[in-house]
Coordinates of C-alpha atoms and ligand atoms in Angstrom, one line a residue:
X1 CA -38.6 1.2 -30.4
X2 CA -38.7 2.0 -26.7
X3 CA -36.7 5.2 -27.6
X4 CA -39.2 6.1 -30.4
X5 CA -41.9 5.7 -27.7
X6 CA -40.3 8.0 -25.2
X7 CA -38.5 10.5 -27.8
X8 CA -41.0 13.3 -27.8
X9 CA -41.0 13.2 -23.8
X10 CA -37.1 13.0 -23.7
X11 CA -36.6 15.7 -26.5
X12 CA -39.3 17.9 -24.9
X13 CA -37.7 17.8 -21.5
X14 CA -34.1 18.5 -23.2
X15 CA -35.5 21.6 -24.6
X16 CA -36.6 23.0 -21.4
X17 CA -33.7 21.5 -19.3
X18 CA -30.7 20.8 -21.5
X19 CA -30.0 17.6 -19.7
X20 CA -28.0 15.8 -22.6
X21 CA -25.5 18.8 -22.5
X22 CA -25.2 18.5 -18.9
X23 CA -24.6 14.9 -18.8
X24 CA -22.4 14.9 -21.6
X25 CA -20.2 17.8 -19.8
X26 CA -20.1 15.5 -16.7
X27 CA -19.4 12.3 -18.6
X28 CA -16.6 13.5 -20.9
X29 CA -14.4 15.0 -18.1
X30 CA -10.7 14.4 -18.6
X31 CA -9.3 12.0 -15.8
X32 CA -6.0 10.4 -14.7
X33 CA -4.8 7.4 -16.6
X34 CA -2.1 6.4 -14.4
X35 CA -3.0 5.2 -11.0
X36 CA -6.6 5.2 -12.1
X37 CA -7.8 2.4 -9.8
X38 CA -6.6 4.2 -6.8
X39 CA -8.7 7.3 -8.0
X40 CA -12.0 5.1 -7.5
X41 CA -11.9 5.1 -3.8
X42 CA -13.6 8.4 -3.6
X43 CA -16.8 7.4 -5.7
X44 CA -17.1 4.2 -3.8
X45 CA -17.0 6.4 -0.6
X46 CA -20.1 8.4 -2.5
X47 CA -21.9 5.4 -3.4
X48 CA -21.7 3.8 0.1
X49 CA -22.8 7.1 1.6
X50 CA -26.1 6.7 0.0
X51 CA -26.4 2.9 0.6
X52 CA -26.1 4.0 4.1
X53 CA -28.8 6.5 3.8
X54 CA -31.2 4.1 2.1
X55 CA -30.6 1.3 4.7
X56 CA -31.0 3.9 7.5
X57 CA -34.2 5.1 6.1
X58 CA -35.9 1.6 6.1
X59 CA -34.5 1.3 9.8
X60 CA -36.6 4.5 10.5
X61 CA -39.7 3.1 9.4
X62 CA -39.5 1.0 12.6
X63 CA -37.0 2.2 15.2
X64 CA -38.7 4.1 18.2
X65 CA -36.3 6.8 19.6
X66 CA -37.5 6.3 23.6
X67 CA -36.0 5.0 26.6
X68 CA -38.4 2.1 26.8
X69 CA -38.8 1.3 23.2
X70 CA -35.4 1.6 21.4
X71 CA -33.9 -1.5 22.1
X72 CA -36.9 -3.5 21.8
X73 CA -37.6 -1.8 18.1
X74 CA -34.4 -2.7 17.2
X75 CA -34.9 -6.3 18.2
X76 CA -38.2 -6.2 16.5
X77 CA -36.4 -5.3 13.3
X78 CA -33.9 -8.0 13.8
X79 CA -36.3 -10.8 14.5
X80 CA -39.7 -9.8 13.1
X81 CA -39.5 -7.5 10.2
X82 CA -39.0 -9.3 6.8
X83 CA -35.6 -9.3 6.0
X84 CA -34.7 -6.7 8.8
X85 CA -31.9 -8.3 9.8
X86 CA -30.3 -8.1 6.3
X87 CA -31.0 -4.5 6.2
X88 CA -29.7 -3.9 9.6
X89 CA -26.8 -6.0 8.9
X90 CA -26.0 -3.6 5.7
X91 CA -26.5 -0.9 7.8
X92 CA -23.9 -1.7 10.0
X93 CA -21.2 -3.6 8.0
X94 CA -21.6 -0.6 5.5
X95 CA -20.5 1.8 8.2
X96 CA -17.6 -0.3 9.0
X97 CA -16.6 -0.4 5.5
X98 CA -17.2 3.5 5.1
X99 CA -14.7 4.3 8.2
X100 CA -11.9 1.8 6.6
X101 CA -12.5 3.2 3.2
X102 CA -12.3 6.8 4.1
X103 CA -9.1 6.0 5.8
X104 CA -7.8 4.5 2.5
X105 CA -8.9 7.4 0.6
X106 CA -7.2 9.7 2.8
X107 CA -4.0 7.8 2.8
X108 CA -4.0 7.7 -0.9
X109 CA -4.5 11.4 -1.1
X110 CA -1.7 12.0 1.5
X111 CA 0.9 9.6 -0.1
X112 CA 0.1 11.0 -3.7
X113 CA 0.6 14.5 -2.5
X114 CA -2.8 15.6 -3.5
X115 CA -3.4 17.8 -0.6
X116 CA -1.0 20.1 -1.9
X117 CA -1.8 23.6 -3.9
X118 CA -4.2 24.1 -5.3
X119 CA -6.2 21.3 -3.7
X120 CA -5.9 22.6 -0.1
X121 CA -9.8 23.0 0.2
X122 CA -10.6 19.7 -1.1
X123 CA -8.2 18.2 1.6
X124 CA -10.0 20.4 4.3
X125 CA -13.2 19.4 3.3
X126 CA -12.0 15.9 3.4
X127 CA -10.7 16.1 7.3
X128 CA -14.4 17.4 7.9
X129 CA -16.1 14.6 6.3
X130 CA -13.6 12.1 8.3
X131 CA -15.0 14.0 11.5
X132 CA -18.6 13.8 10.5
X133 CA -18.1 10.0 9.4
X134 CA -16.8 8.9 12.8
X135 CA -19.6 11.0 14.4
X136 CA -22.0 9.4 12.7
X137 CA -20.9 5.8 13.5
X138 CA -20.3 6.7 17.0
X139 CA -24.0 8.0 17.5
X140 CA -25.5 5.2 15.5
X141 CA -24.0 2.8 18.1
X142 CA -25.9 4.7 20.9
X143 CA -29.2 4.3 19.2
X144 CA -29.1 0.4 20.1
X145 CA -29.9 1.8 23.4
X146 CA -28.7 -1.7 25.1
X147 CA -26.1 -1.7 27.9
X148 CA -23.3 -0.9 25.0
X149 CA -25.0 1.9 23.6
X150 CA -26.0 3.2 27.1
X151 CA -22.5 3.2 28.3
X152 CA -21.3 4.8 25.1
X153 CA -23.7 7.7 25.6
X154 CA -22.3 8.1 29.3
X155 CA -18.6 8.0 28.0
X156 CA -19.4 10.0 24.8
X157 CA -21.1 13.1 26.9
X158 CA -18.6 12.8 29.8
X159 CA -15.7 13.1 27.1
X160 CA -17.7 16.1 25.6
X161 CA -17.9 17.5 29.2
X162 CA -14.2 17.6 29.3
X163 CA -13.8 20.0 26.5
X164 CA -12.2 23.1 27.8
X165 CA -14.6 26.1 28.6
X166 CA -17.8 25.0 26.6
X167 CA -17.6 21.4 27.8
X168 CA -20.2 21.3 30.6
X169 CA -22.6 23.1 28.3
X170 CA -21.9 20.7 25.5
X171 CA -22.5 17.7 27.9
X172 CA -25.6 19.3 29.3
X173 CA -26.8 20.1 25.6
X174 CA -26.4 16.5 24.5
X175 CA -27.7 15.0 27.7
X176 CA -30.9 17.3 27.8
X177 CA -30.0 17.8 31.4
X178 CA -27.4 16.5 34.1
X179 CA -27.9 13.0 33.5
X180 CA -28.6 10.3 30.8
X181 CA -32.4 10.3 29.6
X182 CA -34.8 9.5 27.3
X183 CA -33.8 13.1 25.9
X184 CA -30.2 12.0 25.6
X185 CA -31.4 9.4 22.9
X186 CA -33.7 11.8 21.1
X187 CA -31.1 14.2 20.6
X188 CA -28.4 11.4 19.5
X189 CA -31.2 10.1 17.1
X190 CA -31.3 13.8 15.7
X191 CA -27.9 14.0 15.0
X192 CA -27.5 10.5 13.7
X193 CA -30.4 10.7 11.3
X194 CA -30.6 14.3 10.4
X195 CA -27.9 16.8 11.2
X196 CA -24.7 14.5 10.6
X197 CA -26.1 12.8 7.1
X198 CA -27.4 16.2 5.7
X199 CA -23.6 17.6 6.7
X200 CA -22.0 14.6 4.8
X201 CA -24.1 14.7 1.8
X202 CA -23.8 18.3 1.5
X203 CA -19.9 18.5 2.2
X204 CA -19.2 15.5 0.0
X205 CA -21.1 17.2 -2.9
X206 CA -18.9 20.2 -2.4
X207 CA -15.8 18.4 -2.3
X208 CA -16.5 16.2 -5.2
X209 CA -17.5 19.3 -7.3
X210 CA -14.1 21.1 -6.1
X211 CA -12.2 17.9 -7.1
X212 CA -14.0 18.0 -10.7
X213 CA -13.5 21.6 -11.1
X214 CA -9.9 21.5 -10.4
X215 CA -9.2 18.3 -12.2
X216 CA -8.5 14.9 -10.5
X217 CA -4.8 15.4 -11.0
X218 CA -3.6 15.8 -7.4
X219 CA -1.2 12.7 -7.5
X220 CA 2.4 12.9 -8.2
X221 CA 2.0 10.0 -10.7
X222 CA 0.2 12.3 -13.2
X223 CA 3.5 14.3 -13.6
X224 CA 6.3 11.5 -14.2
X225 CA 7.6 11.8 -17.5
X226 CA 7.1 9.3 -20.1
X227 CA 9.7 6.7 -20.5
X228 CA 11.2 6.4 -24.1
X229 CA 9.9 3.1 -24.7
X230 CA 6.0 4.0 -23.5
X231 CA 3.3 3.6 -26.1
X232 CA 2.3 6.6 -28.1
X233 CA -1.0 8.0 -26.7
X234 CA -4.2 6.8 -28.3
X235 CA -7.1 9.0 -29.7
X236 CA -8.8 9.0 -26.5
X237 CA -5.6 10.2 -24.5
X238 CA -4.8 12.9 -27.0
X239 CA -8.6 14.3 -27.2
X240 CA -8.7 14.3 -23.3
X241 CA -5.2 15.9 -22.9
X242 CA -6.3 18.8 -25.3
X243 CA -9.3 19.2 -23.1
X244 CA -7.3 19.5 -19.9
X245 CA -5.1 21.9 -21.5
X246 CA -8.4 24.2 -22.8
X247 CA -10.2 24.0 -19.6
X248 CA -9.4 22.3 -16.6
X249 CA -6.2 23.5 -15.2
X250 CA -5.9 27.1 -14.5
X251 CA -3.4 29.3 -16.3
X252 CA -0.8 29.4 -13.5
X253 CA -0.9 25.8 -12.6
X254 CA -0.5 25.3 -16.5
X255 CA 3.2 26.4 -16.2
X256 CA 3.8 23.6 -13.9
X257 CA 1.4 21.0 -13.5
X258 CA 0.4 19.3 -16.8
X259 CA -0.4 15.7 -16.3
X260 CA 1.2 13.4 -18.8
X261 CA -1.5 10.6 -19.5
X262 CA -5.3 11.3 -19.4
X263 CA -8.4 9.8 -20.6
X264 CA -12.2 10.3 -20.6
X265 CA -14.3 9.7 -17.3
X266 CA -16.8 7.7 -19.4
X267 CA -16.4 4.8 -20.3
X268 CA -12.7 4.0 -18.8
X269 CA -13.0 5.5 -15.3
X270 CA -16.4 5.0 -14.8
X271 CA -15.6 1.4 -15.4
X272 CA -13.1 1.1 -13.0
X273 CA -15.4 2.9 -10.5
X274 CA -18.0 0.3 -10.9
X275 CA -15.9 -2.5 -10.5
X276 CA -14.4 -1.4 -7.2
X277 CA -17.7 0.1 -5.7
X278 CA -19.5 -3.2 -6.7
X279 CA -16.6 -5.5 -5.1
X280 CA -16.8 -3.6 -2.0
X281 CA -20.6 -3.7 -1.6
X282 CA -20.4 -7.5 -2.4
X283 CA -18.1 -8.1 0.3
X284 CA -20.2 -5.9 2.6
X285 CA -23.1 -8.0 1.5
X286 CA -21.7 -11.4 2.2
X287 CA -20.4 -10.4 5.6
X288 CA -24.2 -9.1 6.2
X289 CA -25.5 -12.3 5.2
X290 CA -23.0 -14.3 7.4
X291 CA -22.7 -12.3 10.4
X292 CA -25.6 -11.0 12.9
X293 CA -25.2 -7.7 14.4
X294 CA -25.5 -7.9 18.2
X295 CA -27.9 -6.4 20.6
X296 CA -26.9 -6.5 24.2
X297 CA -28.8 -6.8 27.4
X298 CA -31.6 -4.3 28.5
X299 CA -30.0 -1.0 30.2
X300 CA -29.1 -1.4 33.8
X301 CA -27.3 1.7 35.1
X302 CA -26.5 0.3 38.3
X303 CA -24.5 -2.8 36.9
X304 CA -21.3 -3.8 38.6
X305 CA -20.3 -6.6 36.4
X306 CA -20.8 -5.3 32.8
X307 CA -17.5 -4.2 31.2
X308 CA -18.1 -1.4 28.7
X309 CA -15.8 -1.8 25.7
X310 CA -15.4 0.9 22.9
X311 CA -16.3 1.0 19.5
X312 CA -13.7 -0.9 17.4
X313 CA -12.7 2.6 15.7
X314 CA -12.0 4.0 19.1
X315 CA -9.9 1.2 20.2
X316 CA -6.8 2.6 19.7
X317 CA -7.6 5.7 21.6
X318 CA -8.8 3.3 24.7
X319 CA -5.5 1.5 24.1
X320 CA -3.7 5.0 24.5
X321 CA -5.2 5.8 27.7
X322 CA -3.5 2.9 29.5
X323 CA -0.2 4.6 28.6
X324 CA -1.4 7.6 30.7
X325 CA -0.4 7.1 34.5
X326 CA -3.0 8.6 36.6
X327 CA -6.6 9.3 36.1
X328 CA -6.4 13.0 36.1
X329 CA -4.4 12.7 33.0
X330 CA -7.0 11.1 31.0
X331 CA -9.2 14.2 29.8
X332 CA -5.9 15.6 28.5
X333 CA -5.4 12.4 26.6
X334 CA -9.0 12.1 25.4
X335 CA -9.4 15.7 24.2
X336 CA -5.7 16.5 23.8
X337 CA -4.5 13.7 21.6
X338 CA -7.4 13.9 19.0
X339 CA -7.2 17.7 18.8
X340 CA -3.8 17.9 17.9
X341 CA -4.4 15.2 15.3
X342 CA -7.1 17.3 13.9
X343 CA -5.6 20.4 13.9
X344 CA -2.2 18.9 12.3
X345 CA -4.3 17.3 9.5
X346 CA -6.4 20.7 8.9
X347 CA -3.2 22.6 8.5
X348 CA -1.1 19.9 6.8
X349 CA -1.3 21.5 3.5
X350 CA 0.3 24.8 5.0
X351 CA 2.6 22.9 7.5
X352 CA 4.2 21.0 4.7
X353 CA 6.1 23.3 2.7
X354 CA 8.0 20.9 0.7
X355 CA 7.2 21.5 -3.1
X356 CA 8.1 18.0 -3.9
X357 CA 5.5 15.6 -4.8
X358 CA 7.0 12.1 -5.1
X359 CA 6.9 10.2 -1.8
X360 CA 10.7 9.6 -2.1
X361 CA 11.6 13.5 -2.0
X362 CA 9.1 14.0 1.0
X363 CA 10.5 11.7 3.6
X364 CA 9.6 13.9 6.7
X365 CA 5.8 14.1 5.7
X366 CA 5.9 10.3 4.5
X367 CA 7.6 9.2 7.9
X368 CA 4.9 11.1 10.0
X369 CA 2.1 9.5 8.2
X370 CA 3.6 6.1 8.4
X371 CA 4.2 6.6 12.4
X372 CA 0.7 7.9 12.7
X373 CA -1.1 4.8 11.0
X374 CA 1.3 2.2 12.4
X375 CA 0.6 3.7 15.8
X376 CA -3.2 3.5 15.2
X377 CA -2.9 -0.1 14.0
X378 CA -0.7 -1.4 16.9
X379 CA -2.7 0.6 19.6
X380 CA -6.0 -1.0 17.9
X381 CA -4.7 -4.5 17.9
X382 CA -3.6 -4.3 21.3
X383 CA -6.9 -2.9 22.5
X384 CA -8.8 -5.5 20.5
X385 CA -6.9 -8.3 22.0
X386 CA -7.6 -6.8 25.4
X387 CA -11.3 -5.9 25.1
X388 CA -12.5 -8.0 22.3
X389 CA -15.1 -10.5 23.5
X390 CA -17.8 -9.8 21.1
X391 CA -19.6 -12.7 19.8
X392 CA -20.4 -11.5 16.5
X393 CA -22.2 -14.6 15.3
X394 CA -24.3 -15.2 18.5
X395 CA -27.8 -15.5 18.7
X396 CA -29.6 -11.8 18.1
X397 CA -31.4 -10.5 21.4
Ligands
HEM401 C1 -17.5 11.2 2.5 C2 -16.2 11.2 2.3 C3 -15.6 11.3 0.9 C4 -16.1 11.4 -0.4 C5 -17.5 10.8 -0.7 C6 -14.7 11.7 -1.5 C7 -15.1 11.8 -2.6 C8 -14.0 12.0 -3.6 C9 -14.0 11.8 -4.7 C10 -15.0 11.2 -5.7 C11 -12.7 12.0 -5.4 C12 -12.1 12.3 -6.9 C13 -11.7 10.5 -7.0 C14 -10.7 9.9 -6.0 O1 -9.5 10.8 -6.0 O2 -10.8 9.1 -5.6 C15 -12.0 12.8 -3.9 C16 -10.6 13.3 -4.4 C17 -9.9 13.9 -3.1 N1 -10.2 13.7 -1.9 FE1 -11.8 12.9 -1.2 N2 -13.8 11.9 -0.5 C18 -14.2 12.2 0.9 C19 -13.3 12.2 1.9 C20 -12.2 12.5 1.9 C21 -11.1 12.7 3.1 C22 -11.2 12.2 4.6 C23 -9.7 13.3 2.7 C24 -8.7 13.7 3.3 C25 -8.8 14.1 4.3 C26 -10.2 13.8 1.2 C27 -9.4 14.4 0.2 C28 -9.5 14.3 -1.1 C29 -8.4 15.2 -2.1 C30 -7.3 15.6 -1.7 C31 -8.8 14.6 -3.5 C32 -8.2 15.3 -4.6 C33 -7.4 14.0 -5.3 C34 -6.5 14.3 -6.6 O3 -7.0 15.2 -7.3 O4 -5.6 13.6 -6.5 N3 -11.5 13.0 0.7 N4 -12.6 12.6 -3.1

């Protein structure tokens, strides 16, 4: 009945813009059958990025990026605006989920060897997305413009100033002069609400497009031969496999890389993605309902009692600094360690020349990543126990 009512409109639109064919093409994409649940993290990330933008737009209706009003406008959202505390909570906890999820997705693509040829570009774009994500989270914390936000701006611009050659110019550009001022806040605001989100959405879209064009078959599990007792493929698997052979894989990769078990994106894989994304969002929602996001005291640059603590995802770096004796070594640690990590991650597909895909056959690469992850976890835990005295459930300011 409803369809009949709208049929002329829907059909007319389809004659001018063949949306049915396009949608059909997108939904009937062959995807891996094995390890399918691990392949849901990328889609969850994509959806959460849009939730982040939607809640951010709501906050922008009320936020005032000026020295005198920024903290007060955040407090107004928290205490006066109808459900403002909840949307602010969603924006904050969703960002926490995004940072954790991007780490999990990166680990999944690393351990399953998905960064290897021909998917190097997807990996390189992924590393850029990771940097943009962390930068978005960092600049967001500054916008609160309370004591914590102010000292994050001081620390952030000071570290930017330590960059070799361009550092002083970079710091002056970010601060809008020699010292932290209202201009620093407006520039951080521009980065947080405009440049970084646009970069994230554009690059994430290109990243996903690349993955779809190349076929989501980077993981080694796709190429494990079938055990003798395995069930024969059903109709969907056979049809999707035929399509992989026809369309998805390039002629040269066809020689070596034919995935064994595949299925259709819709409905099989989309169902898994909906379950995982829904579950993650439910957890974010429940946490936002339960824990209020704090606002600290108004800015007092001359304070001698306030002990700034770094944002939670920098805690490992904060703790690492304690291992460097002598204040003069700190700039090397703060700039050098992340730079080396980022360069190694960017070059990983070319540094790792081992053609094997299975983790057991790549002990060096697996050990490298295990050491990186363990060091980050141990340092972060040590840092947290040292500096975390946040009262997350405390009364909002
Ligand atoms: C906003 C951030 C990101 C979004 C929205 C995103 C999205 C996606 C999606 C939807 C997929 C296909 C499904 C899946 O494998 O989960 C994918 C695959 C992939 N991603 Fe990401 N991703 C992001 C960040 C990253 C990062 C940080 C890396 C690594 C540094 C990365 C590397 C890859 C690789 C190599 C694949 C191919 C996987 C395969 O074919 O097995 N991505 N991504």
